[in-house]
Amino acid sequence: MASASHRRPLRKRRTALVWAVAVTAVGLLVSLVIALRPGGEPDTVRTAAGTAAGAGPSASPTTRRPKPAPKPSTASPTPRRTPATAVSATTPPARPSPAAPRSSAPRPASGAAPLAGRIKPGTTYDGVATHYDAKDGDGACLYGPSPDLMVAAMNHTDYETSQACGAYILVRAASGASVTVRITNECPLPCAPGQLDLSKEAFAKLAGLPAGRIPITWSLLSPSTSDTVSVRYKTGSSRHWCAIQALGHRNPLARLEVRTGSGWSRLTRTEYNYFLSPDGTGCGGSLRLTDIYGEQLTVDGVTIRPDTVQPTRVQFTRR
């Protein structure tokens, strides 16, 4: 009986020891499994570490990344209109050109000049007058010697590819003196728009030559004359090439045309005041002259006689 009572407690101690070892082994196994998971630490630890790492830089102003710039819109931007008041406040008003008409009041309809260029009838222009030695009165218009020296050179701008050639201009000085001149020459740059370079003889009608440069006003005239228009073919002209010039016309000449089998053909005007037919079209045939008012004169019987002035029986109407 004594031996039996001693064996039963030993069995109980062994059972308890086995359970303790089993529990310990299971705990070690669980710890080992957790330690060997990806990341090497429990989810709760990894998440907390990640949060702390992300919060660190954002809290520091020196490491903050700027926000990316917005992408440009593909739609066309709407232009901004500047208020008129802003423009007038910051932009000075444009200064009129010296050649701009001082008065644009037109003449009656009967005096209209639909073919006029820069120089229009019934208009007064502001400018300055200078003077030069005109010699015999010839110049860029290639008219040849003038019967008098009341001539002038028109500034390059208003010369307008020789359209001013032959125009009669009334020039007035501030003193009230005036003179009428005929345009026979061109005053090249830097002659400004509105400027007239008068012969010394014409300038002397307005002021003493030592003045050199004076303010003036000027306007286009349609003078009284007993002369008729003349025609001249340039040296070298033939039926294969010709250049034609009109002289002595009362009003500025706007066009010169030659008759062809299909009608009238307009010739191109040159800076040296001839109308050019480069292929000989119309050379030696009938001519039609048109002034700035639209009046037309037909001239027949003008033959190709180079460098010879051939008078006609026609003249433009006085306006």
mmCIF file of C-alpha atoms in Angstrom:
data_model
loop_
_atom_site.group_PDB
_atom_site.id
_atom_site.type_symbol
_atom_site.label_atom_id
_atom_site.label_comp_id
_atom_site.label_asym_id
_atom_site.label_seq_id
_atom_site.Cartn_x
_atom_site.Cartn_y
_atom_site.Cartn_z
ATOM 1 C CA MET A 1 0.000 0.000 0.000
ATOM 2 C CA ALA A 2 2.872 2.248 0.768
ATOM 3 C CA SER A 3 4.457 1.746 -2.639
ATOM 4 C CA ALA A 4 1.251 2.486 -4.507
ATOM 5 C CA SER A 5 0.782 5.779 -2.760
ATOM 6 C CA HIS A 6 4.350 6.889 -3.721
ATOM 7 C CA ARG A 7 3.895 6.171 -7.530
ATOM 8 C CA ARG A 8 0.728 8.245 -8.070
ATOM 9 C CA PRO A 9 2.276 11.659 -7.175
ATOM 10 C CA LEU A 10 5.243 10.997 -9.456
ATOM 11 C CA ARG A 11 2.906 10.415 -12.410
ATOM 12 C CA LYS A 12 1.167 13.717 -11.757
ATOM 13 C CA ARG A 13 4.441 15.629 -11.670
ATOM 14 C CA ARG A 14 5.507 14.062 -14.955
ATOM 15 C CA THR A 15 2.210 14.990 -16.593
ATOM 16 C CA ALA A 16 2.531 18.589 -15.469
ATOM 17 C CA LEU A 17 6.089 18.740 -16.706
ATOM 18 C CA VAL A 18 5.084 17.396 -20.115
ATOM 19 C CA TRP A 19 2.335 20.052 -20.439
ATOM 20 C CA ALA A 20 4.749 22.770 -19.458
ATOM 21 C CA VAL A 21 7.268 21.640 -22.037
ATOM 22 C CA ALA A 22 4.568 21.396 -24.719
ATOM 23 C CA VAL A 23 3.255 24.879 -23.985
ATOM 24 C CA THR A 24 6.781 26.268 -24.053
ATOM 25 C CA ALA A 25 7.499 24.551 -27.374
ATOM 26 C CA VAL A 26 4.314 25.852 -28.917
ATOM 27 C CA GLY A 27 5.168 29.374 -27.726
ATOM 28 C CA LEU A 28 8.639 29.147 -29.197
ATOM 29 C CA LEU A 29 7.243 27.832 -32.453
ATOM 30 C CA VAL A 30 4.729 30.681 -32.699
ATOM 31 C CA SER A 31 7.469 33.229 -31.965
ATOM 32 C CA LEU A 32 9.697 31.668 -34.596
ATOM 33 C CA VAL A 33 6.941 31.754 -37.236
ATOM 34 C CA ILE A 34 6.190 35.394 -36.473
ATOM 35 C CA ALA A 35 9.864 36.355 -36.617
ATOM 36 C CA LEU A 36 10.323 34.687 -39.993
ATOM 37 C CA ARG A 37 7.378 36.494 -41.700
ATOM 38 C CA PRO A 38 8.222 39.086 -44.530
ATOM 39 C CA GLY A 39 9.355 42.346 -42.943
ATOM 40 C CA GLY A 40 10.758 40.547 -39.933
ATOM 41 C CA GLU A 41 8.272 42.142 -37.507
ATOM 42 C CA PRO A 42 4.592 42.112 -36.667
ATOM 43 C CA ASP A 43 2.167 44.112 -38.761
ATOM 44 C CA THR A 44 1.489 46.543 -35.963
ATOM 45 C CA VAL A 45 5.165 47.401 -35.574
ATOM 46 C CA ARG A 46 5.761 47.730 -39.327
ATOM 47 C CA THR A 47 2.755 50.025 -39.780
ATOM 48 C CA ALA A 48 3.780 52.277 -36.961
ATOM 49 C CA ALA A 49 7.307 52.559 -38.312
ATOM 50 C CA GLY A 50 6.029 53.395 -41.774
ATOM 51 C CA THR A 51 3.762 56.094 -40.410
ATOM 52 C CA ALA A 52 6.565 57.641 -38.480
ATOM 53 C CA ALA A 53 8.866 57.602 -41.508
ATOM 54 C CA GLY A 54 6.234 59.316 -43.678
ATOM 55 C CA ALA A 55 5.433 61.913 -41.082
ATOM 56 C CA GLY A 56 9.005 63.005 -40.557
ATOM 57 C CA PRO A 57 9.779 64.741 -43.910
ATOM 58 C CA SER A 58 6.343 66.352 -44.213
ATOM 59 C CA ALA A 59 6.847 68.013 -40.887
ATOM 60 C CA SER A 60 10.140 69.579 -42.024
ATOM 61 C CA PRO A 61 9.737 72.698 -44.312
ATOM 62 C CA THR A 62 13.193 72.191 -45.813
ATOM 63 C CA THR A 63 12.330 68.799 -47.285
ATOM 64 C CA ARG A 64 8.790 69.536 -48.523
ATOM 65 C CA ARG A 65 8.386 68.871 -52.230
ATOM 66 C CA PRO A 66 6.609 71.628 -54.117
ATOM 67 C CA LYS A 67 3.303 70.917 -55.755
ATOM 68 C CA PRO A 68 3.699 70.092 -59.449
ATOM 69 C CA ALA A 69 2.666 72.853 -61.841
ATOM 70 C CA PRO A 70 -0.724 72.289 -63.467
ATOM 71 C CA LYS A 71 -0.672 71.019 -67.016
ATOM 72 C CA PRO A 72 -1.448 73.672 -69.616
ATOM 73 C CA SER A 73 -4.904 73.615 -71.025
ATOM 74 C CA THR A 74 -5.266 72.510 -74.630
ATOM 75 C CA ALA A 75 -7.980 75.104 -75.234
ATOM 76 C CA SER A 76 -6.938 78.403 -76.850
ATOM 77 C CA PRO A 77 -6.678 81.181 -74.272
ATOM 78 C CA THR A 78 -9.111 84.050 -74.556
ATOM 79 C CA PRO A 79 -7.236 87.289 -75.243
ATOM 80 C CA ARG A 80 -7.653 90.035 -72.736
ATOM 81 C CA ARG A 81 -8.973 93.287 -74.047
ATOM 82 C CA THR A 82 -7.288 96.414 -72.768
ATOM 83 C CA PRO A 83 -9.775 99.093 -71.804
ATOM 84 C CA ALA A 84 -9.649 102.149 -74.000
ATOM 85 C CA THR A 85 -9.015 104.320 -70.963
ATOM 86 C CA ALA A 86 -5.856 102.362 -70.164
ATOM 87 C CA VAL A 87 -4.565 102.783 -73.696
ATOM 88 C CA SER A 88 -5.227 106.474 -73.775
ATOM 89 C CA ALA A 89 -3.535 106.874 -70.410
ATOM 90 C CA THR A 90 -0.320 105.096 -71.351
ATOM 91 C CA THR A 91 -0.042 105.623 -75.117
ATOM 92 C CA PRO A 92 0.517 109.147 -76.430
ATOM 93 C CA PRO A 93 -1.643 110.144 -79.401
ATOM 94 C CA ALA A 94 -0.054 109.560 -82.802
ATOM 95 C CA ARG A 95 1.520 112.636 -84.309
ATOM 96 C CA PRO A 96 0.280 113.406 -87.814
ATOM 97 C CA SER A 97 2.738 113.090 -90.652
ATOM 98 C CA PRO A 98 4.045 116.393 -91.985
ATOM 99 C CA ALA A 99 2.400 115.496 -95.275
ATOM 100 C CA ALA A 100 -0.991 114.826 -93.694
ATOM 101 C CA PRO A 101 -3.669 117.193 -94.986
ATOM 102 C CA ARG A 102 -4.253 120.144 -92.730
ATOM 103 C CA SER A 103 -7.750 120.362 -94.084
ATOM 104 C CA SER A 104 -9.469 117.457 -95.747
ATOM 105 C CA ALA A 105 -12.516 119.384 -96.901
ATOM 106 C CA PRO A 106 -13.155 118.082 -100.437
ATOM 107 C CA ARG A 107 -14.046 120.165 -103.436
ATOM 108 C CA PRO A 108 -17.481 119.775 -105.030
ATOM 109 C CA ALA A 109 -18.164 116.478 -106.783
ATOM 110 C CA SER A 110 -17.269 117.993 -110.159
ATOM 111 C CA GLY A 111 -13.711 118.548 -108.890
ATOM 112 C CA ALA A 112 -13.230 115.072 -107.411
ATOM 113 C CA ALA A 113 -10.008 113.283 -108.322
ATOM 114 C CA PRO A 114 -10.606 109.525 -108.017
ATOM 115 C CA LEU A 115 -7.194 108.676 -109.498
ATOM 116 C CA ALA A 116 -5.147 111.021 -107.324
ATOM 117 C CA GLY A 117 -2.357 109.535 -105.248
ATOM 118 C CA ARG A 118 -0.914 111.192 -102.169
ATOM 119 C CA ILE A 119 -1.349 114.696 -103.563
ATOM 120 C CA LYS A 120 -5.042 115.497 -103.780
ATOM 121 C CA PRO A 121 -6.763 118.647 -105.062
ATOM 122 C CA GLY A 122 -8.585 120.894 -102.626
ATOM 123 C CA THR A 123 -6.191 119.910 -99.831
ATOM 124 C CA THR A 124 -3.590 122.037 -98.080
ATOM 125 C CA TYR A 125 -0.378 120.373 -96.863
ATOM 126 C CA ASP A 126 2.047 121.550 -94.205
ATOM 127 C CA GLY A 127 5.773 121.245 -94.751
ATOM 128 C CA VAL A 128 9.059 123.064 -95.089
ATOM 129 C CA ALA A 129 10.822 124.658 -98.046
ATOM 130 C CA THR A 130 14.522 124.437 -98.763
ATOM 131 C CA HIS A 131 16.372 125.482 -101.912
ATOM 132 C CA TYR A 132 18.855 124.082 -104.413
ATOM 133 C CA ASP A 133 20.630 125.113 -107.592
ATOM 134 C CA ALA A 134 18.169 123.956 -110.291
ATOM 135 C CA LYS A 135 20.513 124.984 -113.132
ATOM 136 C CA ASP A 136 18.356 124.694 -116.305
ATOM 137 C CA GLY A 137 15.334 123.298 -114.468
ATOM 138 C CA ASP A 138 15.772 119.676 -115.579
ATOM 139 C CA GLY A 139 15.626 116.887 -113.023
ATOM 140 C CA ALA A 140 14.461 113.365 -112.194
ATOM 141 C CA CYS A 141 11.275 113.830 -114.266
ATOM 142 C CA LEU A 142 13.484 114.070 -117.390
ATOM 143 C CA TYR A 143 11.482 116.859 -118.973
ATOM 144 C CA GLY A 144 14.618 118.629 -120.147
ATOM 145 C CA PRO A 145 15.402 122.344 -119.744
ATOM 146 C CA SER A 146 12.516 124.385 -118.342
ATOM 147 C CA PRO A 147 11.312 127.614 -120.000
ATOM 148 C CA ASP A 148 11.567 129.243 -116.565
ATOM 149 C CA LEU A 149 13.109 128.343 -113.226
ATOM 150 C CA MET A 150 9.933 128.384 -111.163
ATOM 151 C CA VAL A 151 10.471 124.678 -110.485
ATOM 152 C CA ALA A 152 10.773 122.414 -107.453
ATOM 153 C CA ALA A 153 11.783 118.964 -106.343
ATOM 154 C CA MET A 154 9.125 116.949 -104.511
ATOM 155 C CA ASN A 155 10.161 114.913 -101.488
ATOM 156 C CA HIS A 156 10.660 111.178 -102.139
ATOM 157 C CA THR A 157 7.439 110.077 -100.428
ATOM 158 C CA ASP A 158 5.110 112.498 -102.198
ATOM 159 C CA TYR A 159 7.020 112.062 -105.471
ATOM 160 C CA GLU A 160 5.291 108.675 -105.538
ATOM 161 C CA THR A 161 7.126 106.934 -108.394
ATOM 162 C CA SER A 162 7.030 110.128 -110.509
ATOM 163 C CA GLN A 163 3.267 110.683 -110.209
ATOM 164 C CA ALA A 164 4.009 114.168 -108.901
ATOM 165 C CA CYS A 165 5.935 115.051 -112.088
ATOM 166 C CA GLY A 166 4.404 117.973 -113.951
ATOM 167 C CA ALA A 167 2.120 118.972 -111.056
ATOM 168 C CA TYR A 168 1.686 122.698 -110.439
ATOM 169 C CA ILE A 169 1.994 123.605 -106.765
ATOM 170 C CA LEU A 170 1.030 126.845 -105.018
ATOM 171 C CA VAL A 171 3.473 127.443 -102.138
ATOM 172 C CA ARG A 172 2.761 129.914 -99.323
ATOM 173 C CA ALA A 173 5.127 131.181 -96.614
ATOM 174 C CA ALA A 174 4.156 132.367 -93.139
ATOM 175 C CA SER A 175 4.898 135.925 -94.272
ATOM 176 C CA GLY A 176 2.048 135.727 -96.775
ATOM 177 C CA ALA A 177 4.319 135.547 -99.833
ATOM 178 C CA SER A 178 3.497 132.867 -102.401
ATOM 179 C CA VAL A 179 4.884 131.313 -105.568
ATOM 180 C CA THR A 180 3.661 128.742 -108.097
ATOM 181 C CA VAL A 181 6.143 126.054 -109.102
ATOM 182 C CA ARG A 182 6.122 123.028 -111.379
ATOM 183 C CA ILE A 183 7.493 119.710 -110.131
ATOM 184 C CA THR A 184 10.394 118.644 -112.326
ATOM 185 C CA ASN A 185 12.626 116.868 -109.840
ATOM 186 C CA GLU A 186 12.731 114.566 -106.807
ATOM 187 C CA CYS A 187 14.184 115.464 -103.425
ATOM 188 C CA PRO A 188 15.598 112.156 -102.110
ATOM 189 C CA LEU A 189 15.686 111.050 -98.504
ATOM 190 C CA PRO A 190 16.141 112.490 -95.939
ATOM 191 C CA CYS A 191 13.683 114.981 -97.435
ATOM 192 C CA ALA A 192 10.606 114.470 -95.275
ATOM 193 C CA PRO A 193 6.988 114.093 -96.400
ATOM 194 C CA GLY A 194 5.587 117.556 -97.065
ATOM 195 C CA GLN A 195 8.977 119.056 -97.903
ATOM 196 C CA LEU A 196 9.610 120.963 -101.134
ATOM 197 C CA ASP A 197 13.101 121.734 -102.381
ATOM 198 C CA LEU A 198 12.622 124.887 -104.426
ATOM 199 C CA SER A 199 14.919 126.354 -107.018
ATOM 200 C CA LYS A 200 16.823 129.313 -105.609
ATOM 201 C CA GLU A 201 14.801 131.565 -107.868
ATOM 202 C CA ALA A 202 11.496 130.255 -106.490
ATOM 203 C CA PHE A 203 12.685 130.274 -102.857
ATOM 204 C CA ALA A 204 13.709 133.919 -103.215
ATOM 205 C CA LYS A 205 10.028 134.750 -103.854
ATOM 206 C CA LEU A 206 9.245 133.595 -100.321
ATOM 207 C CA ALA A 207 12.300 134.525 -98.253
ATOM 208 C CA GLY A 208 15.959 135.421 -98.468
ATOM 209 C CA LEU A 209 18.268 132.561 -99.417
ATOM 210 C CA PRO A 210 20.198 132.786 -96.106
ATOM 211 C CA ALA A 211 17.041 131.609 -94.323
ATOM 212 C CA GLY A 212 17.764 128.201 -95.826
ATOM 213 C CA ARG A 213 14.661 126.478 -94.446
ATOM 214 C CA ILE A 214 11.213 127.934 -93.784
ATOM 215 C CA PRO A 215 7.776 126.567 -92.846
ATOM 216 C CA ILE A 216 5.257 126.545 -95.688
ATOM 217 C CA THR A 217 1.880 125.307 -96.776
ATOM 218 C CA TRP A 218 1.210 124.078 -100.284
ATOM 219 C CA SER A 219 -1.612 122.818 -102.474
ATOM 220 C CA LEU A 220 -2.224 121.473 -105.963
ATOM 221 C CA LEU A 221 -3.220 123.824 -108.792
ATOM 222 C CA SER A 222 -4.873 123.340 -112.176
ATOM 223 C CA PRO A 223 -3.464 126.407 -113.932
ATOM 224 C CA SER A 224 -4.519 128.332 -116.970
ATOM 225 C CA THR A 225 -2.352 127.533 -119.986
ATOM 226 C CA SER A 226 -2.449 127.867 -123.754
ATOM 227 C CA ASP A 227 -0.068 124.951 -124.259
ATOM 228 C CA THR A 228 -1.157 121.514 -125.367
ATOM 229 C CA VAL A 229 0.144 118.119 -124.275
ATOM 230 C CA SER A 230 3.240 116.752 -126.035
ATOM 231 C CA VAL A 231 4.524 113.187 -126.314
ATOM 232 C CA ARG A 232 8.077 111.877 -126.461
ATOM 233 C CA TYR A 233 9.552 108.411 -127.033
ATOM 234 C CA LYS A 234 12.686 107.672 -125.059
ATOM 235 C CA THR A 235 16.024 107.121 -126.739
ATOM 236 C CA GLY A 236 16.321 103.486 -127.848
ATOM 237 C CA SER A 237 12.590 102.994 -128.391
ATOM 238 C CA SER A 238 11.436 100.747 -131.250
ATOM 239 C CA ARG A 239 8.548 98.439 -132.023
ATOM 240 C CA HIS A 240 10.182 95.825 -129.809
ATOM 241 C CA TRP A 241 10.659 98.038 -126.737
ATOM 242 C CA CYS A 242 9.604 101.552 -125.981
ATOM 243 C CA ALA A 243 9.151 104.071 -123.191
ATOM 244 C CA ILE A 244 6.690 106.947 -123.644
ATOM 245 C CA GLN A 245 6.437 110.275 -121.827
ATOM 246 C CA ALA A 246 3.750 112.974 -121.734
ATOM 247 C CA LEU A 247 4.784 116.618 -121.245
ATOM 248 C CA GLY A 248 2.939 119.885 -120.680
ATOM 249 C CA HIS A 249 -0.192 118.357 -119.103
ATOM 250 C CA ARG A 250 -2.184 120.808 -116.986
ATOM 251 C CA ASN A 251 -3.169 118.267 -114.348
ATOM 252 C CA PRO A 252 -1.093 115.412 -112.899
ATOM 253 C CA LEU A 253 -1.099 112.365 -115.164
ATOM 254 C CA ALA A 254 -2.494 109.154 -113.662
ATOM 255 C CA ARG A 255 -2.298 106.681 -116.569
ATOM 256 C CA LEU A 256 -0.930 106.182 -120.053
ATOM 257 C CA GLU A 257 -2.381 103.395 -122.188
ATOM 258 C CA VAL A 258 -1.657 102.042 -125.656
ATOM 259 C CA ARG A 259 -4.160 100.580 -128.076
ATOM 260 C CA THR A 260 -3.886 96.872 -128.802
ATOM 261 C CA GLY A 261 -5.965 94.410 -130.829
ATOM 262 C CA SER A 262 -8.033 93.592 -127.740
ATOM 263 C CA GLY A 263 -8.443 97.146 -126.431
ATOM 264 C CA TRP A 264 -6.382 99.484 -124.250
ATOM 265 C CA SER A 265 -3.354 98.244 -122.333
ATOM 266 C CA ARG A 266 -2.056 100.236 -119.370
ATOM 267 C CA LEU A 267 1.715 100.769 -119.254
ATOM 268 C CA THR A 268 3.787 100.738 -116.072
ATOM 269 C CA ARG A 269 5.121 104.059 -114.845
ATOM 270 C CA THR A 270 8.821 104.307 -113.968
ATOM 271 C CA GLU A 271 10.602 106.520 -111.455
ATOM 272 C CA TYR A 272 12.162 108.448 -114.336
ATOM 273 C CA ASN A 273 8.674 109.496 -115.528
ATOM 274 C CA TYR A 274 8.306 107.300 -118.617
ATOM 275 C CA PHE A 275 5.655 104.652 -119.204
ATOM 276 C CA LEU A 276 7.256 101.386 -120.233
ATOM 277 C CA SER A 277 6.265 98.776 -122.822
ATOM 278 C CA PRO A 278 8.985 96.105 -122.366
ATOM 279 C CA ASP A 279 7.776 93.857 -125.197
ATOM 280 C CA GLY A 280 6.847 96.611 -127.662
ATOM 281 C CA THR A 281 3.086 96.296 -127.162
ATOM 282 C CA GLY A 282 1.361 99.386 -128.599
ATOM 283 C CA CYS A 283 4.604 101.144 -129.513
ATOM 284 C CA GLY A 284 3.915 103.573 -132.393
ATOM 285 C CA GLY A 285 0.127 103.270 -132.072
ATOM 286 C CA SER A 286 -2.623 105.348 -130.522
ATOM 287 C CA LEU A 287 -2.269 106.557 -126.936
ATOM 288 C CA ARG A 288 -4.793 107.337 -124.227
ATOM 289 C CA LEU A 289 -3.863 109.738 -121.420
ATOM 290 C CA THR A 290 -5.851 109.968 -118.171
ATOM 291 C CA ASP A 291 -5.426 112.649 -115.502
ATOM 292 C CA ILE A 292 -6.143 112.296 -111.776
ATOM 293 C CA TYR A 293 -9.700 113.545 -112.324
ATOM 294 C CA GLY A 294 -10.436 110.686 -114.708
ATOM 295 C CA GLU A 295 -10.525 112.809 -117.861
ATOM 296 C CA GLN A 296 -9.162 110.915 -120.897
ATOM 297 C CA LEU A 297 -7.439 112.233 -123.994
ATOM 298 C CA THR A 298 -6.852 110.046 -127.052
ATOM 299 C CA VAL A 299 -3.805 110.839 -129.177
ATOM 300 C CA ASP A 300 -3.298 109.424 -132.676
ATOM 301 C CA GLY A 301 -0.488 109.784 -135.168
ATOM 302 C CA VAL A 302 2.446 109.815 -132.751
ATOM 303 C CA THR A 303 5.206 107.853 -134.437
ATOM 304 C CA ILE A 304 8.286 106.320 -132.857
ATOM 305 C CA ARG A 305 10.791 109.155 -133.123
ATOM 306 C CA PRO A 306 13.103 108.714 -130.129
ATOM 307 C CA ASP A 307 14.024 111.754 -128.078
ATOM 308 C CA THR A 308 11.753 114.038 -130.102
ATOM 309 C CA VAL A 309 8.976 116.135 -128.547
ATOM 310 C CA GLN A 310 5.823 115.756 -130.649
ATOM 311 C CA PRO A 311 3.004 118.220 -129.840
ATOM 312 C CA THR A 312 -0.648 117.216 -129.882
ATOM 313 C CA ARG A 313 -3.853 119.249 -130.121
ATOM 314 C CA VAL A 314 -5.344 118.217 -126.799
ATOM 315 C CA GLN A 315 -5.173 119.417 -123.194
ATOM 316 C CA PHE A 316 -6.918 118.495 -119.946
ATOM 317 C CA THR A 317 -9.703 120.654 -118.590
ATOM 318 C CA ARG A 318 -8.862 123.290 -115.965
ATOM 319 C CA ARG A 319 -10.253 122.360 -112.548
#
